[in-house]
XYZ file of C-alpha atoms in Angstrom:
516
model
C 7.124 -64.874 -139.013
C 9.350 -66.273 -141.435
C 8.615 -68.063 -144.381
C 9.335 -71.663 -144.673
C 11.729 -72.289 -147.431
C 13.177 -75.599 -149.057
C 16.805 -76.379 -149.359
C 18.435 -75.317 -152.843
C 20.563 -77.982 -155.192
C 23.481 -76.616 -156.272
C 25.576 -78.756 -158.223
C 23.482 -81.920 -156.815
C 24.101 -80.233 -153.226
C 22.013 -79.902 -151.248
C 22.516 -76.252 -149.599
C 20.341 -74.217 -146.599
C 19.441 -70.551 -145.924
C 21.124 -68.668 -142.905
C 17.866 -68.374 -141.626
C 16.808 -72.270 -142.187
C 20.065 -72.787 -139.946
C 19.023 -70.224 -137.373
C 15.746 -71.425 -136.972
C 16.224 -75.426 -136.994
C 18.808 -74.695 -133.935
C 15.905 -72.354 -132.545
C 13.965 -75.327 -132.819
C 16.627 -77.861 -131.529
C 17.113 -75.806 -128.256
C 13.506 -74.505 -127.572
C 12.995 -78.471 -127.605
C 15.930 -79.626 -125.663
C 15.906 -76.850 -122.536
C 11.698 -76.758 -121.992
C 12.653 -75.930 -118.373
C 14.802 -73.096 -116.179
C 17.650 -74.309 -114.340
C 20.383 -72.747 -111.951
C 23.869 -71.751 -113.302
C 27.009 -70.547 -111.160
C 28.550 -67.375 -113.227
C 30.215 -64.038 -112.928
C 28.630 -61.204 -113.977
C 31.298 -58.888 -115.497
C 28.865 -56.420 -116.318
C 25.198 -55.430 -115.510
C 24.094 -53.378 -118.197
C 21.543 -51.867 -116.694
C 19.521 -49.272 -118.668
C 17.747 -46.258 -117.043
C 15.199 -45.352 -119.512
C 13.611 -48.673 -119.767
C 14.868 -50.794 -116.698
C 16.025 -53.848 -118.899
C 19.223 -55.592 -117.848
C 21.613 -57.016 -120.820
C 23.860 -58.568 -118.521
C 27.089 -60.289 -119.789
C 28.254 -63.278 -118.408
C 31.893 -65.198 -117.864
C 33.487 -68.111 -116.447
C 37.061 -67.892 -115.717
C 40.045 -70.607 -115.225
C 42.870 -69.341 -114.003
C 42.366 -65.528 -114.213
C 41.421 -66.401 -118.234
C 37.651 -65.745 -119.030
C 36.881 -69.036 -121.247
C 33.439 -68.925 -121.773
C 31.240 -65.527 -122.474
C 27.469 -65.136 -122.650
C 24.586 -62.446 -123.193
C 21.385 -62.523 -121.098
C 18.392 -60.623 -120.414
C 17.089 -59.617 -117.287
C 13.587 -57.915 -117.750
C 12.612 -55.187 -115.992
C 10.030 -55.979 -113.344
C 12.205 -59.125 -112.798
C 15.306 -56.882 -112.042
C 13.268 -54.528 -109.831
C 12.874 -57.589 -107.552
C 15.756 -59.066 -107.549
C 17.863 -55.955 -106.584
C 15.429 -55.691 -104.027
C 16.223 -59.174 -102.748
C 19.972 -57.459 -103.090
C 19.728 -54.345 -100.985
C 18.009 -56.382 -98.593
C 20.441 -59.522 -98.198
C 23.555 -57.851 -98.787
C 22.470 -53.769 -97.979
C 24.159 -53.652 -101.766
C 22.186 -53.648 -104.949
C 22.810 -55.719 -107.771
C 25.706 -54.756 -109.724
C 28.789 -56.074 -111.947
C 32.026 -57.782 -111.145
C 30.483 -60.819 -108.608
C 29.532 -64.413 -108.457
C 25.881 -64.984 -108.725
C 23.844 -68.409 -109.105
C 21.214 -67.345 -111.342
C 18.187 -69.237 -112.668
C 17.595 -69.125 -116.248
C 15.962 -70.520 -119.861
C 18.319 -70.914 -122.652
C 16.742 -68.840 -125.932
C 18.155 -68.306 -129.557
C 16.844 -65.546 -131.722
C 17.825 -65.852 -135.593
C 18.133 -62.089 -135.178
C 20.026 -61.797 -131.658
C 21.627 -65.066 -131.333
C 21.866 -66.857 -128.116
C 21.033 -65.745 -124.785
C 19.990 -66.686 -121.625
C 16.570 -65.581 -119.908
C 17.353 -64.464 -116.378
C 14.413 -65.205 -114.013
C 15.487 -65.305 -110.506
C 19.088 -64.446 -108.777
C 19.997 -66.374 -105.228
C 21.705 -63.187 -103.284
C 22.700 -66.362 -100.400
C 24.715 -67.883 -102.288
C 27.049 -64.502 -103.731
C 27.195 -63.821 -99.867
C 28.523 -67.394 -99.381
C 31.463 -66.777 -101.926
C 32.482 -63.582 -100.669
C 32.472 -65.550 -96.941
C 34.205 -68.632 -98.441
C 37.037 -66.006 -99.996
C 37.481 -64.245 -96.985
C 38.170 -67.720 -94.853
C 40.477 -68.778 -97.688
C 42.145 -65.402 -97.273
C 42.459 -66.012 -93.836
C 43.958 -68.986 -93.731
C 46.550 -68.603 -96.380
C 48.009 -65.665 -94.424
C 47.742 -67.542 -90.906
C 49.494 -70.258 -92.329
C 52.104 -68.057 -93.856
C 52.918 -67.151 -90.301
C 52.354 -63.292 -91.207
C 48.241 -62.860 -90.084
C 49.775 -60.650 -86.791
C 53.039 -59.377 -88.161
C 51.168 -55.310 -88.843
C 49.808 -55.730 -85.050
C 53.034 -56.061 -83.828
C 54.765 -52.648 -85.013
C 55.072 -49.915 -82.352
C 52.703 -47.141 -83.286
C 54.631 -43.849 -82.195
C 53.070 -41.921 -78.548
C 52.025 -39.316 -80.843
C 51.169 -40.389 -84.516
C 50.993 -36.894 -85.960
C 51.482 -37.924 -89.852
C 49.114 -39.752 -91.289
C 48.943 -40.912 -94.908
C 45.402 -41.400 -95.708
C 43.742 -43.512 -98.142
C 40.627 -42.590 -99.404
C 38.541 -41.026 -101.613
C 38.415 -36.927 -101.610
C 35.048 -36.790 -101.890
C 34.081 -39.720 -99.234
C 31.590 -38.240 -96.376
C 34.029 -41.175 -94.174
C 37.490 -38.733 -95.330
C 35.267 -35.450 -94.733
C 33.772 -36.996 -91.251
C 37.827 -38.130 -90.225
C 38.853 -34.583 -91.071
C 35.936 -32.911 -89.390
C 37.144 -34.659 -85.784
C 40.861 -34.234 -86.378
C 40.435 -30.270 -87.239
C 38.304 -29.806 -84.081
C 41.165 -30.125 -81.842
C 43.222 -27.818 -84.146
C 45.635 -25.264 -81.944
C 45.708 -28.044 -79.287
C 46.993 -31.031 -81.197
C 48.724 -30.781 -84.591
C 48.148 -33.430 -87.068
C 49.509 -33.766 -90.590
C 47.104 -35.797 -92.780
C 48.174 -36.502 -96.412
C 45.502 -37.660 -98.642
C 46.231 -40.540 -101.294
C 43.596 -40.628 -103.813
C 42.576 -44.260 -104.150
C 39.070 -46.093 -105.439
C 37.615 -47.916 -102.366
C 35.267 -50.780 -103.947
C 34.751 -52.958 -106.884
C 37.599 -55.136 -108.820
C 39.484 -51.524 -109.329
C 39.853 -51.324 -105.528
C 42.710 -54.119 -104.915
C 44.921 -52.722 -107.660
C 44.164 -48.732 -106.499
C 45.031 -49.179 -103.259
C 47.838 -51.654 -104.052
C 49.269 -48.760 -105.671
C 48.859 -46.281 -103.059
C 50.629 -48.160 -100.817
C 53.099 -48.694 -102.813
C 53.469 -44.746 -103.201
C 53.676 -44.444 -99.407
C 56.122 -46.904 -98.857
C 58.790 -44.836 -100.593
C 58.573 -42.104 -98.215
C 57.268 -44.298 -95.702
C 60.181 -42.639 -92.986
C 57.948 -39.272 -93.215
C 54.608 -40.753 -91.676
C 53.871 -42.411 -88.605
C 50.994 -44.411 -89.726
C 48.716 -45.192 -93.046
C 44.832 -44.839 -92.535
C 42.914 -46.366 -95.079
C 39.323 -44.377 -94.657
C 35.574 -45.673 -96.267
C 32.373 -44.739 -95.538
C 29.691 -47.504 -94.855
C 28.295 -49.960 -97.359
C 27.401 -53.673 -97.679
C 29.074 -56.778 -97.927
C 29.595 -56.584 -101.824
C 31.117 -53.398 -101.790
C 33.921 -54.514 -99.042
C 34.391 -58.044 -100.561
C 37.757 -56.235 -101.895
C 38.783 -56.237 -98.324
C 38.899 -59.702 -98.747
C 41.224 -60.048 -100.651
C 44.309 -62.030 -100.400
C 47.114 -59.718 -102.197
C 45.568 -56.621 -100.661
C 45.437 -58.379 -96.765
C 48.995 -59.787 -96.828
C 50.416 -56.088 -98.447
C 48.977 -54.731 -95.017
C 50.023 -57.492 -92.689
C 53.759 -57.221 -94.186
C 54.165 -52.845 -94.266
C 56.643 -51.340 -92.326
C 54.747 -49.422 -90.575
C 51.242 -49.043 -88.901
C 48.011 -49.192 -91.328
C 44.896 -48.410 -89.056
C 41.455 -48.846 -90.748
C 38.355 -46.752 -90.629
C 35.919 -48.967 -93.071
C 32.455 -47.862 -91.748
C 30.124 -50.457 -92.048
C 28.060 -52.959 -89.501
C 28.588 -56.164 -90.707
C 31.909 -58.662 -89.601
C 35.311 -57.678 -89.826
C 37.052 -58.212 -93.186
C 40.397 -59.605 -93.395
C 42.325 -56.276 -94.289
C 40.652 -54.888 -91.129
C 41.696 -58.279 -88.909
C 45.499 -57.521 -90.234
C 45.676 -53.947 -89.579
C 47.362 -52.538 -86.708
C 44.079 -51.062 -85.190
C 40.664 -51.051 -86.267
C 37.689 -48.609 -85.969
C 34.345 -48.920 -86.933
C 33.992 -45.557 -89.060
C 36.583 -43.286 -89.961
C 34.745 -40.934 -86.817
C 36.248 -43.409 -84.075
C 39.492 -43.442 -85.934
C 40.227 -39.753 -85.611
C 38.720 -39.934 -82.197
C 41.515 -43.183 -81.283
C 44.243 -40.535 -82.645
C 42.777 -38.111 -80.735
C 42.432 -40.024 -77.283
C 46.346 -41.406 -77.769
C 47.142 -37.031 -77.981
C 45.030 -37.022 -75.094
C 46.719 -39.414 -72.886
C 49.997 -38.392 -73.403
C 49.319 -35.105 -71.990
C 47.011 -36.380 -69.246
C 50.073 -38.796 -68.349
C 52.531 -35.487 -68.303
C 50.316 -33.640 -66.237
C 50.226 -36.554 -63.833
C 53.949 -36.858 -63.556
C 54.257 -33.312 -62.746
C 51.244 -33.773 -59.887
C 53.060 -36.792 -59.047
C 56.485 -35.247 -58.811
C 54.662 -32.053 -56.807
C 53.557 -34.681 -54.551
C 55.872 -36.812 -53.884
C 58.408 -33.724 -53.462
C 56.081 -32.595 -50.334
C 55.713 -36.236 -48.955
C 59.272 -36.567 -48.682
C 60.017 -33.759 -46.696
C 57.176 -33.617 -44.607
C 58.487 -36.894 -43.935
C 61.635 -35.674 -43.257
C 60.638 -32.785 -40.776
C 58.263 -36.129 -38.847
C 61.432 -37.739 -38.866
C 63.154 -34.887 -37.277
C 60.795 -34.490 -34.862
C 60.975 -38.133 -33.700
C 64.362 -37.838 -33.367
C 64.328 -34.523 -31.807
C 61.900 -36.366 -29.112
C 64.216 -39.191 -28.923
C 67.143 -37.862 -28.257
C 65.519 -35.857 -25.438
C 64.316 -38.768 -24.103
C 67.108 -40.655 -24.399
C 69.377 -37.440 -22.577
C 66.414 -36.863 -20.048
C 66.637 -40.939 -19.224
C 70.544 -40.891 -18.912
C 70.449 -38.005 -16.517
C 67.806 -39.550 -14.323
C 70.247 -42.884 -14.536
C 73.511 -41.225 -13.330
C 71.712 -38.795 -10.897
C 70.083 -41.700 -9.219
C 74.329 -43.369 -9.528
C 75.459 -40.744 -7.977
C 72.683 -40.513 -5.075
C 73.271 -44.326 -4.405
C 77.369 -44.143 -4.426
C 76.593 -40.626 -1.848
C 74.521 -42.700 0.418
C 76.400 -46.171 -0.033
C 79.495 -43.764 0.854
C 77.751 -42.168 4.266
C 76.583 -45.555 5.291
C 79.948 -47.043 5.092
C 81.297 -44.132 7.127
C 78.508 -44.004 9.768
C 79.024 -47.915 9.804
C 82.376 -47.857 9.751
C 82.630 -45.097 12.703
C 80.497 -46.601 14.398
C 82.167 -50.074 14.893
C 85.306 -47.628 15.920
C 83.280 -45.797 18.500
C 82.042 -49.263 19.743
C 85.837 -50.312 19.637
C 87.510 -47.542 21.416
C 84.712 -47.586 24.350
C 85.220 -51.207 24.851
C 88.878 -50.637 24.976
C 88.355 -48.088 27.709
C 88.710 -50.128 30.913
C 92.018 -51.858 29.118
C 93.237 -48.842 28.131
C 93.328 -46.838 31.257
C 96.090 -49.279 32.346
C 98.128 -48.613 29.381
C 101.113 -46.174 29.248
C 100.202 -42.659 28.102
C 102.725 -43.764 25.244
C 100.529 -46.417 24.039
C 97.276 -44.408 24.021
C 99.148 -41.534 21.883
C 100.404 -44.014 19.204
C 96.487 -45.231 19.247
C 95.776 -41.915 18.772
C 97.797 -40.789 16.102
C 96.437 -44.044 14.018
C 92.859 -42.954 14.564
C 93.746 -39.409 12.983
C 95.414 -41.073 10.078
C 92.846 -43.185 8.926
C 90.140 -40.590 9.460
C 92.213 -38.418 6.965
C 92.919 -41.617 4.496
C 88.688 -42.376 5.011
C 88.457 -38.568 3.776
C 90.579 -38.313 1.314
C 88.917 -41.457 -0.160
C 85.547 -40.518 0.088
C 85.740 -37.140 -1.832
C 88.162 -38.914 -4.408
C 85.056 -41.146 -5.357
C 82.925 -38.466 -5.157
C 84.779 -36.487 -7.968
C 85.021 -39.327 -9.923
C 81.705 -39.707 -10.289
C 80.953 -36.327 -10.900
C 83.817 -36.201 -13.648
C 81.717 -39.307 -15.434
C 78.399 -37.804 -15.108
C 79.728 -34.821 -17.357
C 81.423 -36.959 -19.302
C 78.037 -38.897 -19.825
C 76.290 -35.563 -20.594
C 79.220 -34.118 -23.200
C 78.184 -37.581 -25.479
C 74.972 -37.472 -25.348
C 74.957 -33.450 -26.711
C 77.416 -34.543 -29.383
C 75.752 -37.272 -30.298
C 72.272 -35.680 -30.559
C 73.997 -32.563 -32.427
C 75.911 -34.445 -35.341
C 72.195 -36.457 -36.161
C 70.655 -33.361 -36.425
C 72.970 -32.169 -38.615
C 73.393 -35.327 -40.505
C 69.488 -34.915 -41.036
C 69.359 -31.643 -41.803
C 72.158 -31.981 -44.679
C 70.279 -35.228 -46.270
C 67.222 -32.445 -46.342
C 68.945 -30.254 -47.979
C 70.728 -32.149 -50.293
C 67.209 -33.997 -51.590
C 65.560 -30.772 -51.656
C 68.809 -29.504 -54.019
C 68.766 -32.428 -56.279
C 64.354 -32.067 -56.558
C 64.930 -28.225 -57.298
C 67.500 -28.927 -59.628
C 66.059 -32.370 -61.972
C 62.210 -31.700 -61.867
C 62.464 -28.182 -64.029
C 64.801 -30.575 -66.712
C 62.515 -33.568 -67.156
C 59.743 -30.966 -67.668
C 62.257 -29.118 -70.498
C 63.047 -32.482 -72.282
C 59.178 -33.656 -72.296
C 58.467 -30.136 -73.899
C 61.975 -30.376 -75.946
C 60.460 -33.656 -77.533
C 57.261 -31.963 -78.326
C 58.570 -28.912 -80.085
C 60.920 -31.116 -82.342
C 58.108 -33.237 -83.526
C 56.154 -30.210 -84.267
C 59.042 -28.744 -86.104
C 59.831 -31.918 -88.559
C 55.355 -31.720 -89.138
C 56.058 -27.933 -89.824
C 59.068 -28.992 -92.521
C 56.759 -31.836 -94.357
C 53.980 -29.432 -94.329
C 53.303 -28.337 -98.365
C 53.150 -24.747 -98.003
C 56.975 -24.680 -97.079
C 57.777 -26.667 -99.964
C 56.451 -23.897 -102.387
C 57.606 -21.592 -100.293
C 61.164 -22.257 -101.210
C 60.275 -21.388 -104.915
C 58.313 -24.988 -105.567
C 54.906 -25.118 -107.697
C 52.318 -28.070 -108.438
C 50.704 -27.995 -112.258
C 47.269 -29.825 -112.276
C 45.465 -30.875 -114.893
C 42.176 -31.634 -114.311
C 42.413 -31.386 -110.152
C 45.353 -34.246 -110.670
C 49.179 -33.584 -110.080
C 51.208 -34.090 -113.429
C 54.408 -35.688 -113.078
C 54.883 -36.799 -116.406
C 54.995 -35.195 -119.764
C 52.707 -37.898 -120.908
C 49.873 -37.105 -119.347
C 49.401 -33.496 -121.649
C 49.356 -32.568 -124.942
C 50.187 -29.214 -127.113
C 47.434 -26.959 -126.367
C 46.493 -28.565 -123.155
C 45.369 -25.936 -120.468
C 46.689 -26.786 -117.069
C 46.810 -25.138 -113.389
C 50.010 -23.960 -111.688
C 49.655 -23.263 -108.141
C 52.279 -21.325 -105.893
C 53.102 -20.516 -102.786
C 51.035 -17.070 -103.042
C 48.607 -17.552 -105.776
C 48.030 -19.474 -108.958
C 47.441 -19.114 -112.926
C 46.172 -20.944 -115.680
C 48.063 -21.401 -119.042
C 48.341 -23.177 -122.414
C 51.706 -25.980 -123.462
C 53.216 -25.038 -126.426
C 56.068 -26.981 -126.431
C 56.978 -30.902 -124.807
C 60.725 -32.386 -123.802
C 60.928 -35.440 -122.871
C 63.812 -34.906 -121.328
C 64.431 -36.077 -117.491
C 65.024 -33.111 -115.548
C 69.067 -33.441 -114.693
């Protein structure tokens, strides 16, 4: 406790103690705010200390990206113990900085320790209905831009064999992605690049932003960008959210395909992407299945090819046969036709003879009473007339008779002719199909496998080891790449790696120059 004190007089002034100040506004707000109420804030930072489980939170308000109001509060420790547990239960995230909370609180002022607010309950509803409120806003800024489908519509190469990856080195989701791709290693080649990048929190917009931005310069080498996370809650994806980082993947030039393992709804970086997968495991198994298919497709040509080859000529040989059958049909039907000609112009030919003899016969006998009166003269002449037309009947009967038989062979020479130049019509189209199959099935099979080997010659060229090999090294510092003399100092120990080996060593000397 403090002891009371009474204003000084200073020149006829009346003039107060710090601490008289301190405590009348003590006084003034203890009086004023009796009761808790609800305030909307951001916490920038938790504060959270191990050792005794307090909370010295500090929270903003921001307009327009600028913070313009900034406040200390406590958070107690059995109070935090069950709010976070609200947290992890809600949201399957705990409590932690960087999000908008509605908090309930009592306004207290400490001479000592200034103002603060009390922190005695946190609503985890309502920081899951901002992060839901962003994410529709998010949504409908880049469907109204016209550019919410513009990723899905790339053409994601047959085989996607390079892969940028975003992630972090030491995420179980990256280690579970490389476990599947390496387990098909000697059967399908993949070249996965990893691009370092934090995956939650404010950081995570601007890391990956940058990554991206990385890939995009060399963006002609890869086939796709895989942006790879393990599983968490809906606090630790709200970056996904976000509006920059969504409409950077709807607009890339080429495919990004996600991986962000969790089991809540989709975010909006996941709704943009080419393809998404639930956990970076179904990822590498979608690559996988796409390797898979190819080869299960070229496999089925060559069945197909196989059997359409044997269809066609067992066709062909059917349709030889049918012909064959036809044409002996056809020959066997013709000969039956002009035999039974020539059997009905033979018998029409006798008949006319026996009938037209006979009508002579009957003739000549009933002239035989007349013609026993007439002059020997006369019957001689009669006589002589018979003879002649029994040689002109003669004459005109085998005349017929070899005409027929000269159109009978006739008949038969067409029909072998005919019959001959189909066969060998058929026979040629055979052999001329079977000629061209022999000769184009062996070449598509060389330009499928032609394809292959030059897309696993340019993943062979991008792959690191022939980059030192041709006399290249990498200096780390730290496990990091150094492409800058700024990042090192005199003295500084660094790593140089080469193609056979590395060594450590110390800088003595820094140029600034740009290596010309």
């Amino acid at each position: 406790m403090y002891r009371k004190t009474l204003p000084e007089q200073i020149n006829n002034i009346k003039v107060f103690s710090l601490l008289e100040v301190t405590n009348s506004i003590k006084k003034t707000i203890a009086e004023r705010y009796k009761s808790a109420f609800w305030v909307k804030v951001e916490m920038n930072k938790l504060n959270h200390y191990p050792q005794s489980g307090h909370c010295y939170p500090e929270l903003v308000e921001k307009q327009n990206g600028k913070v313009v109001v900034n406040i200390k509060a406590n958070l107690w420790k059995d109070d935090y113990q069950r709010i976070n547990g609200k947290f992890i239960k809600i949201l399957s995230e705990p409590l932690k900085d960087n999000i908008t909370i509605l908090i309930n609180v009592n306004i207290g002022f400490d001479p000592l320790h200034g103002l603060s607010l009390k922190i005695n309950d946190i609503d985890p509803s309502y920081t899951l209905g901002e992060l839901e409120r962003e994410k529709l806003e998010s949504i409908k800024k880049l469907k109204t831009e016209g550019i919410f489908y513009n990723n899905q519509e790339l053409l994601l190469p047959v085989l996607p064999k390079r892969v940028a990856v975003i992630s972090v080195k030491t995420s179980k989701g990256y280690a579970d992605f490389l476990d599947v791709i390496n387990s098909k290693k000697g059967i399908y080649e993949f070249l996965t690049l990893l691009y370092p990048s934090v995956l939650q929190g404010d950081n995570a917009v601007k890391s990956i932003l940058s990554q991206l931005d990385n890939i995009e310069k060399i963006s002609g080498r890869f086939d796709m960008v895989a942006i790879i996370r393990g599983g968490g809650g809906d606090i630790g994806l709200s970056c996904y959210n976000n509006y920059e980082l969504a409409k950077r993947v709807a607009l890339y030039p080429i495919p990004v395909l996600t991986g962000i393992g969790h089991s809540t709804n989709e975010t909006v970086v996941e709704m943009v992407s080419h393809q998404n997968s639930i956990t970076p495991t179904k990822l590498a198994e979608f690559l996988i299945e796409k390797f898979h298919n190819f080869s299960r497709s070229v496999l089925g040509f060559e069945k197909i090819i196989f059997e359409k080859s044997g269809s066609i000529i067992e066709y062909e040989k059917q349709r030889i046969k049918t012909s064959v059958r036809l044409f002996s049909s056809v020959s066997r039907n013709h000969l039956l036709s002009d035999n039974n000609d020539l059997k009905n112009i033979s018998s029409l030919f006798q008949r006319t003879t026996k009938s037209m003899m006979g009508e002579s016969v009957k003739k000549i006998r009933g002239m035989e009473v007349s013609l026993t009166e007439i002059t020997a003269g006369v019957f001689k002449n009669m006589n002589s007339e018979l003879l002649d037309f029994a040689r002109k009947l003669k004459h005109h009967t085998t005349y017929s008779l070899l005409e027929a038989k000269n159109k009978y062979e006739q008949t038969i020479i067409k029909i072998k002719n005919s019959y001959q130049n189909n066969l060998n019509k058929s026979s040629s189209g055979i052999k001329d199909f079977k000629i061209r199959l022999i000769k184009y099935s062996p070449l598509i099979l060389r330009t499928r496998n032609k394809e292959i080997e030059n897309i696993n010659k340019n993943v062979e060229l991008l792959n690191p080891k022939n980059v030192l090999k041709r006399g290249y090294s990498i200096t780390y510092l730290k496990e990091k790449a150094i492409k800058s003399t700024s990042e090192i100092d005199v003295n500084t120990e660094v790593n140089t790696v080469l193609f056979e080996g590395s060594f450590k060593s110390k800088v003595t000397l820094i140029k600034k120059d740009n290596l010309k």
